[in-house]
Amino acid sequence: MKRVRTIAAIALAALLGAALPILVVVYFTWSRSQDADQQRLHQTAERTLQRANRAYEAGLLALRKLNQAPVSGCSPEHLRLMRGLALTTHSAEQVGYFEDGRLRCTSWGMTEDLIPEPTPDHVTADGATLTLGVRPVAGDNASLLALQLGRHDILMDPNRFVDVITDPNVRLAVATPDGRLIAQQALPDQDLLQHLLREPHSGSTARTLYATAQDQEWLAIAVAPRTSLLTSFRQNALRLLPLGVVGAVMAIAAAVWLSRRRLSLRNELASAVRRREFRMDYQPIIELDTGICVGAEALVRWSRADGTQVRPDLFIPVAEETGLIEALTDHVMDLVLNDMRELLIHDRSAHIAINLSAGDVSSGRALKVLSGKLIGTGIHPQQIWLEATERGFLDIQGARTSLAAARRAGHCVAIDDFGVGYSSLQYLQQLPLDALKIDKSFIDSIGTHSATSPVTSHIIDMAKTLGLFTVAEGIETSAQLAYLQSRQVEFGQGWLFSRPLPAPEFIAYHEQRRRQYGKAPEDMRNPNSIEE
Ligand code: G
Ligand code: G
Ligand code: MN
């Protein structure tokens, strides 16, 4: 069940981890595409403006030449000149000449019909006039634009004004600055067009992007549907998506790797517990006053099949999570009793401290198991101390019951890693304890500052007030030792004395210390011990 839940949680994390890079890429691609398209559209509007101006100026140039030519109206030279300019001016379809308000002749020749001079729709800044929807005298009857200056006019195809090479999805329009439409490429949204003619600006709607460009003669409008945005988005996305995919794959790989490591650690731990692949190290505990080795703390060691060591602070939490801790604690007890039986029988003042996990403490199960295992070994319960961390006291009622039972059975009970957890003084007072182990972090602070951490001193005072004896953990320097001795801390362990040792080495160490410092005094024993 736990496994299924872990896998589900990991899968969810992997999914989120994978989705995030892709979403980020999509978002950036989208906003990049939108910006890029808007910019491109604006450039298109600018180019349209230039195109309109070129067409207009070509017409204007031709008109000026005609007006300045020293020829009499509709003379053969005049007609020839008009025909020549109609042919050479790119945007011109027809050139015309007015006299007395009538069109008298054109580049096609003399006019029979008396066509009146049109009423202009617009006057340009150069003083030329524009008339929309004019039909030529000859040729097809397309609706043209008449540009007139003086007596001459030029009929132009308005499409020349929007003759810009661009994306086929982009539609263009050109108008006068006051909003009179000159030409358009069938804009899909005529309402939008009207709006832009009244109020030129750039922007977007749900379905389109649009941009305008303007100078003193013309207003150019470019409109693109968002579908074209989508294509450029797709192109951008195609370019960027591999990045997102790589990110996603990396996230998934990391999640899978972590989960497999976690799951494989669980599986490996389960089989290690089944196969009993653990052994114990023993870190000597020294009476600080005399230097005698009074016992050791048993520390579990797991060497994997490949020879690598896993630290207990890594696998103990996993064992606690998976319920393997009970079997592991049982195994630890077997190992300790087996390793230390001879030493403990030989030296009744010696003890071994066993670490209990939180579950072991609150359930009280470990104690029953221990009592059963001790029967027939010849080891006194007084020689086995139990260490419980503050996490074991969260269930204060359960802790009190099982600790009291442990003391009744003759064991000495210590609170481990004191000061780093969340135990309150009130709890401490309520618990039936014998000893307090001062965490290494408080010992570390001794002598490193000009004044020793007041907390360390406080913890020592507190232990004394509560009638507990103290064990200092992680003593590394003689300065620390001197301080602890001056504060009458009873016991200590640490690299200054010895690292955790395999059983035979610890037995040798213990023996050597005994010879060096003499026999342990009787009061080294558990104050609760019942003498036989
Ligand atoms: O010496 P070492 O690095 O192995 O200790 C790491 C931590 O692992 C210690 O703080 C101790 O609380 C925990 N630990 C060591 N051995 C045991 C054990 O046998 N049982 C439990 N529950 N914890 C242990
Ligand atoms: O159960 P507990 O948390 O007390 O376990 C003690 C841990 O501290 C073990 O991992 C042990 O190897 C480590 N240790 C013991 N003495 C010293 C010491 O003097 N210095 C350092 N750095 N670690 C120590
Ligand atoms: Mn400990």
Short mmCIF file of N, CA and C in Angstrom, two decimals, residues 150-289:
data_model
loop_
_atom_site.label_atom_id
_atom_site.label_comp_id
_atom_site.label_asym_id
_atom_site.label_seq_id
_atom_site.Cartn_x
_atom_site.Cartn_y
_atom_site.Cartn_z
N GLY A 150 -3.29 70.54 -61.64
CA GLY A 150 -3.48 71.49 -62.74
C GLY A 150 -4.49 70.93 -63.71
N ARG A 151 -4.15 71.02 -64.98
CA ARG A 151 -5.10 70.59 -65.99
C ARG A 151 -5.03 69.11 -66.34
N HIS A 152 -3.97 68.44 -65.83
CA HIS A 152 -3.81 67.04 -66.17
C HIS A 152 -4.23 66.12 -65.04
N ASP A 153 -4.68 64.94 -65.44
CA ASP A 153 -4.86 63.90 -64.42
C ASP A 153 -4.27 62.59 -64.90
N ILE A 154 -4.00 61.72 -63.93
CA ILE A 154 -3.50 60.37 -64.23
C ILE A 154 -4.45 59.39 -63.57
N LEU A 155 -4.91 58.43 -64.35
CA LEU A 155 -5.74 57.38 -63.76
C LEU A 155 -4.83 56.23 -63.35
N MET A 156 -4.94 55.84 -62.10
CA MET A 156 -4.07 54.79 -61.59
C MET A 156 -4.92 53.65 -61.03
N ASP A 157 -4.35 52.44 -61.15
CA ASP A 157 -5.00 51.29 -60.52
C ASP A 157 -4.71 51.38 -59.01
N PRO A 158 -5.74 51.55 -58.17
CA PRO A 158 -5.47 51.71 -56.73
C PRO A 158 -4.74 50.53 -56.12
N ASN A 159 -4.86 49.35 -56.79
CA ASN A 159 -4.14 48.18 -56.25
C ASN A 159 -2.64 48.38 -56.24
N ARG A 160 -2.15 49.31 -57.09
CA ARG A 160 -0.72 49.61 -57.09
C ARG A 160 -0.27 50.14 -55.73
N PHE A 161 -1.20 50.78 -55.02
CA PHE A 161 -0.85 51.36 -53.71
C PHE A 161 -0.64 50.29 -52.63
N VAL A 162 -1.26 49.14 -52.87
CA VAL A 162 -1.11 48.07 -51.86
C VAL A 162 -0.36 46.88 -52.44
N ASP A 163 0.42 47.18 -53.48
CA ASP A 163 1.13 46.14 -54.20
C ASP A 163 2.41 45.77 -53.45
N VAL A 164 2.28 45.09 -52.35
CA VAL A 164 3.42 44.76 -51.49
C VAL A 164 3.50 43.25 -51.37
N ILE A 165 4.71 42.75 -51.52
CA ILE A 165 4.88 41.30 -51.38
C ILE A 165 4.92 40.97 -49.88
N THR A 166 4.00 40.12 -49.46
CA THR A 166 3.94 39.78 -48.03
C THR A 166 3.31 38.41 -47.87
N ASP A 167 3.23 37.98 -46.66
CA ASP A 167 2.54 36.74 -46.29
C ASP A 167 1.13 36.75 -46.89
N PRO A 168 0.73 35.68 -47.58
CA PRO A 168 -0.59 35.71 -48.23
C PRO A 168 -1.75 35.89 -47.24
N ASN A 169 -1.53 35.62 -45.97
CA ASN A 169 -2.60 35.79 -44.99
C ASN A 169 -2.79 37.24 -44.58
N VAL A 170 -1.77 38.05 -44.85
CA VAL A 170 -1.84 39.44 -44.42
C VAL A 170 -2.62 40.24 -45.45
N ARG A 171 -3.56 41.04 -45.00
CA ARG A 171 -4.36 41.89 -45.89
C ARG A 171 -4.01 43.35 -45.62
N LEU A 172 -3.94 44.12 -46.75
CA LEU A 172 -3.48 45.50 -46.65
C LEU A 172 -4.55 46.46 -47.12
N ALA A 173 -4.50 47.67 -46.61
CA ALA A 173 -5.37 48.73 -47.09
C ALA A 173 -4.61 50.04 -47.02
N VAL A 174 -4.93 50.95 -47.93
CA VAL A 174 -4.33 52.28 -47.90
C VAL A 174 -5.46 53.29 -47.93
N ALA A 175 -5.34 54.32 -47.14
CA ALA A 175 -6.35 55.36 -47.10
C ALA A 175 -5.66 56.71 -46.99
N THR A 176 -6.43 57.76 -47.12
CA THR A 176 -5.89 59.09 -46.87
C THR A 176 -5.84 59.27 -45.36
N PRO A 177 -5.03 60.22 -44.88
CA PRO A 177 -4.91 60.37 -43.42
C PRO A 177 -6.26 60.69 -42.76
N ASP A 178 -7.19 61.30 -43.52
CA ASP A 178 -8.48 61.59 -42.91
C ASP A 178 -9.46 60.42 -43.05
N GLY A 179 -8.94 59.26 -43.47
CA GLY A 179 -9.76 58.06 -43.39
C GLY A 179 -10.55 57.71 -44.61
N ARG A 180 -10.19 58.29 -45.78
CA ARG A 180 -10.91 57.90 -47.00
C ARG A 180 -10.16 56.73 -47.63
N LEU A 181 -10.84 55.62 -47.77
CA LEU A 181 -10.20 54.40 -48.24
C LEU A 181 -9.83 54.52 -49.71
N ILE A 182 -8.57 54.26 -50.06
CA ILE A 182 -8.10 54.30 -51.44
C ILE A 182 -8.15 52.90 -52.04
N ALA A 183 -7.58 51.94 -51.32
CA ALA A 183 -7.50 50.58 -51.85
C ALA A 183 -7.46 49.60 -50.68
N GLN A 184 -8.00 48.38 -50.91
CA GLN A 184 -7.89 47.35 -49.88
C GLN A 184 -7.86 45.97 -50.53
N GLN A 185 -7.24 45.05 -49.87
CA GLN A 185 -7.16 43.66 -50.35
C GLN A 185 -8.21 42.82 -49.63
N ALA A 186 -9.48 43.15 -49.82
CA ALA A 186 -10.58 42.38 -49.25
C ALA A 186 -10.35 42.00 -47.79
N LEU A 187 -10.29 43.00 -46.94
CA LEU A 187 -10.09 42.74 -45.51
C LEU A 187 -11.25 41.92 -44.95
N PRO A 188 -10.96 40.90 -44.15
CA PRO A 188 -12.03 40.02 -43.68
C PRO A 188 -13.01 40.73 -42.73
N ASP A 189 -12.51 41.72 -42.01
CA ASP A 189 -13.37 42.34 -41.00
C ASP A 189 -13.56 43.82 -41.36
N GLN A 190 -14.65 44.11 -42.03
CA GLN A 190 -14.87 45.48 -42.51
C GLN A 190 -15.16 46.44 -41.35
N ASP A 191 -15.75 45.92 -40.29
CA ASP A 191 -16.00 46.78 -39.11
C ASP A 191 -14.68 47.25 -38.51
N LEU A 192 -13.75 46.30 -38.43
CA LEU A 192 -12.42 46.63 -37.91
C LEU A 192 -11.77 47.67 -38.81
N LEU A 193 -11.92 47.49 -40.14
CA LEU A 193 -11.34 48.43 -41.09
C LEU A 193 -11.90 49.83 -40.84
N GLN A 194 -13.22 49.93 -40.71
CA GLN A 194 -13.84 51.24 -40.48
C GLN A 194 -13.31 51.86 -39.19
N HIS A 195 -13.18 51.00 -38.21
CA HIS A 195 -12.69 51.48 -36.92
C HIS A 195 -11.27 52.03 -37.05
N LEU A 196 -10.43 51.30 -37.82
CA LEU A 196 -9.04 51.73 -37.97
C LEU A 196 -8.93 52.97 -38.84
N LEU A 197 -9.86 53.13 -39.78
CA LEU A 197 -9.84 54.34 -40.61
C LEU A 197 -10.15 55.55 -39.75
N ARG A 198 -11.06 55.35 -38.79
CA ARG A 198 -11.39 56.47 -37.90
C ARG A 198 -10.28 56.73 -36.90
N GLU A 199 -9.74 55.62 -36.39
CA GLU A 199 -8.79 55.72 -35.27
C GLU A 199 -7.62 54.78 -35.53
N PRO A 200 -6.61 55.24 -36.27
CA PRO A 200 -5.51 54.32 -36.60
C PRO A 200 -4.72 53.93 -35.35
N HIS A 201 -4.53 52.61 -35.15
CA HIS A 201 -3.68 52.13 -34.05
C HIS A 201 -3.35 50.66 -34.31
N SER A 202 -2.42 50.16 -33.54
CA SER A 202 -2.04 48.75 -33.66
C SER A 202 -2.61 47.97 -32.48
N GLY A 203 -2.84 46.67 -32.70
CA GLY A 203 -3.39 45.87 -31.60
C GLY A 203 -3.86 44.53 -32.09
N SER A 204 -4.76 43.93 -31.32
CA SER A 204 -5.25 42.61 -31.70
C SER A 204 -6.67 42.42 -31.19
N THR A 205 -7.42 41.56 -31.87
CA THR A 205 -8.71 41.13 -31.37
C THR A 205 -8.62 39.62 -31.18
N ALA A 206 -9.73 39.01 -30.82
CA ALA A 206 -9.72 37.57 -30.59
C ALA A 206 -9.26 36.83 -31.83
N ARG A 207 -9.62 37.35 -33.02
CA ARG A 207 -9.31 36.60 -34.22
C ARG A 207 -8.20 37.22 -35.07
N THR A 208 -7.88 38.49 -34.85
CA THR A 208 -6.91 39.15 -35.74
C THR A 208 -5.88 39.97 -34.97
N LEU A 209 -4.77 40.17 -35.69
CA LEU A 209 -3.76 41.12 -35.25
C LEU A 209 -3.76 42.24 -36.28
N TYR A 210 -3.54 43.48 -35.89
CA TYR A 210 -3.51 44.55 -36.87
C TYR A 210 -2.48 45.59 -36.49
N ALA A 211 -2.00 46.32 -37.55
CA ALA A 211 -1.02 47.37 -37.32
C ALA A 211 -1.27 48.46 -38.35
N THR A 212 -0.96 49.69 -38.01
CA THR A 212 -1.12 50.79 -38.96
C THR A 212 0.16 51.60 -39.01
N ALA A 213 0.38 52.28 -40.15
CA ALA A 213 1.50 53.20 -40.29
C ALA A 213 0.98 54.41 -41.05
N GLN A 214 1.55 55.56 -40.76
CA GLN A 214 0.94 56.79 -41.25
C GLN A 214 1.99 57.84 -41.55
N ASP A 215 1.82 58.60 -42.62
CA ASP A 215 2.61 59.82 -42.81
C ASP A 215 1.64 60.93 -43.24
N GLN A 216 2.18 62.04 -43.78
CA GLN A 216 1.25 63.15 -44.02
C GLN A 216 0.31 62.90 -45.19
N GLU A 217 0.67 61.95 -46.11
CA GLU A 217 -0.20 61.71 -47.26
C GLU A 217 -1.09 60.49 -47.08
N TRP A 218 -0.56 59.43 -46.43
CA TRP A 218 -1.26 58.15 -46.45
C TRP A 218 -1.33 57.47 -45.10
N LEU A 219 -2.32 56.60 -45.02
CA LEU A 219 -2.47 55.73 -43.86
C LEU A 219 -2.47 54.30 -44.40
N ALA A 220 -1.56 53.47 -43.90
CA ALA A 220 -1.51 52.07 -44.33
C ALA A 220 -1.96 51.17 -43.18
N ILE A 221 -2.74 50.14 -43.55
CA ILE A 221 -3.28 49.22 -42.55
C ILE A 221 -2.90 47.80 -42.94
N ALA A 222 -2.41 47.03 -41.99
CA ALA A 222 -2.12 45.61 -42.24
C ALA A 222 -2.86 44.78 -41.20
N VAL A 223 -3.55 43.75 -41.68
CA VAL A 223 -4.34 42.89 -40.78
C VAL A 223 -3.97 41.44 -41.06
N ALA A 224 -3.75 40.66 -39.97
CA ALA A 224 -3.46 39.22 -40.15
C ALA A 224 -4.38 38.43 -39.23
N PRO A 225 -4.92 37.33 -39.72
CA PRO A 225 -5.71 36.49 -38.82
C PRO A 225 -4.79 35.80 -37.84
N ARG A 226 -5.33 35.43 -36.68
CA ARG A 226 -4.50 34.75 -35.69
C ARG A 226 -4.05 33.37 -36.16
N THR A 227 -4.76 32.82 -37.15
CA THR A 227 -4.32 31.52 -37.66
C THR A 227 -2.90 31.62 -38.20
N SER A 228 -2.56 32.77 -38.78
CA SER A 228 -1.19 32.90 -39.28
C SER A 228 -0.24 33.04 -38.10
N LEU A 229 -0.77 33.64 -37.03
CA LEU A 229 0.02 33.70 -35.81
C LEU A 229 0.28 32.28 -35.33
N LEU A 230 -0.77 31.45 -35.44
CA LEU A 230 -0.63 30.07 -34.98
C LEU A 230 0.43 29.33 -35.77
N THR A 231 0.51 29.62 -37.09
CA THR A 231 1.56 28.92 -37.85
C THR A 231 2.93 29.37 -37.39
N SER A 232 3.08 30.66 -37.14
CA SER A 232 4.41 31.09 -36.72
C SER A 232 4.67 30.60 -35.31
N PHE A 233 3.56 30.48 -34.53
CA PHE A 233 3.72 29.90 -33.19
C PHE A 233 4.21 28.47 -33.32
N ARG A 234 3.59 27.75 -34.25
CA ARG A 234 3.98 26.36 -34.42
C ARG A 234 5.44 26.25 -34.83
N GLN A 235 5.84 27.17 -35.76
CA GLN A 235 7.24 27.14 -36.18
C GLN A 235 8.17 27.41 -35.01
N ASN A 236 7.80 28.46 -34.24
CA ASN A 236 8.59 28.79 -33.06
C ASN A 236 8.60 27.63 -32.08
N ALA A 237 7.41 27.07 -31.88
CA ALA A 237 7.29 25.99 -30.91
C ALA A 237 8.14 24.81 -31.35
N LEU A 238 8.12 24.55 -32.65
CA LEU A 238 8.92 23.43 -33.16
C LEU A 238 10.39 23.65 -32.86
N ARG A 239 10.79 24.94 -32.97
CA ARG A 239 12.19 25.23 -32.70
C ARG A 239 12.50 25.09 -31.22
N LEU A 240 11.56 25.53 -30.36
CA LEU A 240 11.83 25.58 -28.92
C LEU A 240 11.42 24.31 -28.18
N LEU A 241 10.48 23.58 -28.78
CA LEU A 241 9.92 22.44 -28.05
C LEU A 241 10.97 21.41 -27.65
N PRO A 242 11.95 21.13 -28.52
CA PRO A 242 12.98 20.17 -28.08
C PRO A 242 13.57 20.55 -26.73
N LEU A 243 13.73 21.86 -26.50
CA LEU A 243 14.24 22.33 -25.22
C LEU A 243 13.33 21.90 -24.09
N GLY A 244 12.02 22.13 -24.30
CA GLY A 244 11.04 21.74 -23.29
C GLY A 244 11.05 20.24 -23.08
N VAL A 245 11.16 19.51 -24.20
CA VAL A 245 11.14 18.05 -24.10
C VAL A 245 12.37 17.56 -23.34
N VAL A 246 13.51 18.18 -23.65
CA VAL A 246 14.73 17.80 -22.92
C VAL A 246 14.55 18.05 -21.43
N GLY A 247 13.98 19.22 -21.10
CA GLY A 247 13.71 19.55 -19.70
C GLY A 247 12.80 18.53 -19.07
N ALA A 248 11.73 18.18 -19.81
CA ALA A 248 10.74 17.23 -19.29
C ALA A 248 11.39 15.87 -19.07
N VAL A 249 12.17 15.44 -20.07
CA VAL A 249 12.81 14.12 -19.95
C VAL A 249 13.75 14.11 -18.76
N MET A 250 14.47 15.23 -18.58
CA MET A 250 15.39 15.30 -17.45
C MET A 250 14.63 15.23 -16.14
N ALA A 251 13.49 15.95 -16.08
CA ALA A 251 12.69 15.93 -14.84
C ALA A 251 12.18 14.52 -14.55
N ILE A 252 11.71 13.86 -15.61
CA ILE A 252 11.18 12.50 -15.41
C ILE A 252 12.31 11.56 -14.99
N ALA A 253 13.44 11.71 -15.69
CA ALA A 253 14.58 10.83 -15.37
C ALA A 253 15.00 11.02 -13.91
N ALA A 254 15.03 12.29 -13.48
CA ALA A 254 15.43 12.56 -12.09
C ALA A 254 14.44 11.92 -11.14
N ALA A 255 13.13 12.05 -11.45
CA ALA A 255 12.11 11.48 -10.56
C ALA A 255 12.23 9.96 -10.52
N VAL A 256 12.42 9.38 -11.71
CA VAL A 256 12.53 7.92 -11.77
C VAL A 256 13.76 7.45 -11.01
N TRP A 257 14.87 8.19 -11.23
CA TRP A 257 16.11 7.81 -10.57
C TRP A 257 15.93 7.85 -9.05
N LEU A 258 15.34 8.97 -8.57
CA LEU A 258 15.14 9.12 -7.13
C LEU A 258 14.24 8.03 -6.59
N SER A 259 13.15 7.78 -7.33
CA SER A 259 12.19 6.81 -6.82
C SER A 259 12.80 5.42 -6.81
N ARG A 260 13.57 5.13 -7.87
CA ARG A 260 14.18 3.79 -7.91
C ARG A 260 15.20 3.63 -6.80
N ARG A 261 15.93 4.74 -6.54
CA ARG A 261 16.89 4.67 -5.47
C ARG A 261 16.19 4.43 -4.15
N ARG A 262 15.09 5.19 -3.96
CA ARG A 262 14.33 5.06 -2.72
C ARG A 262 13.73 3.67 -2.62
N LEU A 263 13.06 3.26 -3.71
CA LEU A 263 12.42 1.94 -3.69
C LEU A 263 13.46 0.85 -3.57
N SER A 264 14.60 1.04 -4.27
CA SER A 264 15.59 -0.02 -4.23
C SER A 264 16.23 -0.05 -2.85
N LEU A 265 16.34 1.15 -2.21
CA LEU A 265 16.87 1.14 -0.85
C LEU A 265 15.91 0.37 0.06
N ARG A 266 14.61 0.61 -0.15
CA ARG A 266 13.62 -0.13 0.65
C ARG A 266 13.72 -1.63 0.41
N ASN A 267 13.76 -1.99 -0.88
CA ASN A 267 13.82 -3.42 -1.21
C ASN A 267 15.08 -4.04 -0.66
N GLU A 268 16.18 -3.32 -0.87
CA GLU A 268 17.46 -3.84 -0.42
C GLU A 268 17.48 -3.98 1.09
N LEU A 269 16.88 -2.96 1.76
CA LEU A 269 16.86 -2.98 3.21
C LEU A 269 16.01 -4.16 3.68
N ALA A 270 14.88 -4.38 3.00
CA ALA A 270 14.01 -5.49 3.38
C ALA A 270 14.77 -6.81 3.28
N SER A 271 15.51 -6.98 2.17
CA SER A 271 16.21 -8.26 2.03
C SER A 271 17.41 -8.32 2.98
N ALA A 272 18.00 -7.16 3.28
CA ALA A 272 19.12 -7.15 4.23
C ALA A 272 18.63 -7.53 5.63
N VAL A 273 17.41 -7.06 5.97
CA VAL A 273 16.85 -7.41 7.28
C VAL A 273 16.54 -8.90 7.30
N ARG A 274 15.99 -9.40 6.20
CA ARG A 274 15.68 -10.83 6.12
C ARG A 274 16.95 -11.66 6.24
N ARG A 275 17.99 -11.23 5.54
CA ARG A 275 19.24 -12.00 5.53
C ARG A 275 20.16 -11.62 6.68
N ARG A 276 19.73 -10.65 7.48
CA ARG A 276 20.49 -10.24 8.67
C ARG A 276 21.90 -9.79 8.28
N GLU A 277 21.94 -8.85 7.36
CA GLU A 277 23.24 -8.38 6.85
C GLU A 277 23.81 -7.22 7.67
N PHE A 278 23.54 -7.22 8.96
CA PHE A 278 24.01 -6.11 9.78
C PHE A 278 25.04 -6.59 10.80
N ARG A 279 25.82 -5.65 11.25
CA ARG A 279 26.74 -5.94 12.36
C ARG A 279 26.77 -4.68 13.23
N MET A 280 27.42 -4.79 14.37
CA MET A 280 27.43 -3.66 15.28
C MET A 280 28.84 -3.13 15.48
N ASP A 281 28.90 -1.78 15.66
CA ASP A 281 30.11 -1.15 16.17
C ASP A 281 29.80 -0.68 17.58
N TYR A 282 30.84 -0.52 18.38
CA TYR A 282 30.64 -0.12 19.77
C TYR A 282 31.51 1.09 20.05
N GLN A 283 30.85 2.17 20.45
CA GLN A 283 31.65 3.35 20.80
C GLN A 283 31.79 3.43 22.32
N PRO A 284 33.04 3.36 22.81
CA PRO A 284 33.27 3.36 24.26
C PRO A 284 32.66 4.57 24.95
N ILE A 285 32.11 4.31 26.14
CA ILE A 285 31.63 5.38 27.01
C ILE A 285 32.56 5.44 28.22
N ILE A 286 33.06 6.64 28.50
CA ILE A 286 34.13 6.81 29.50
C ILE A 286 33.58 7.57 30.71
N GLU A 287 33.95 7.11 31.87
CA GLU A 287 33.67 7.90 33.06
C GLU A 287 34.68 9.03 33.10
N LEU A 288 34.22 10.27 33.04
CA LEU A 288 35.13 11.39 32.81
C LEU A 288 36.07 11.62 33.99
N ASP A 289 35.59 11.35 35.18
CA ASP A 289 36.40 11.53 36.38
C ASP A 289 37.62 10.63 36.40
#
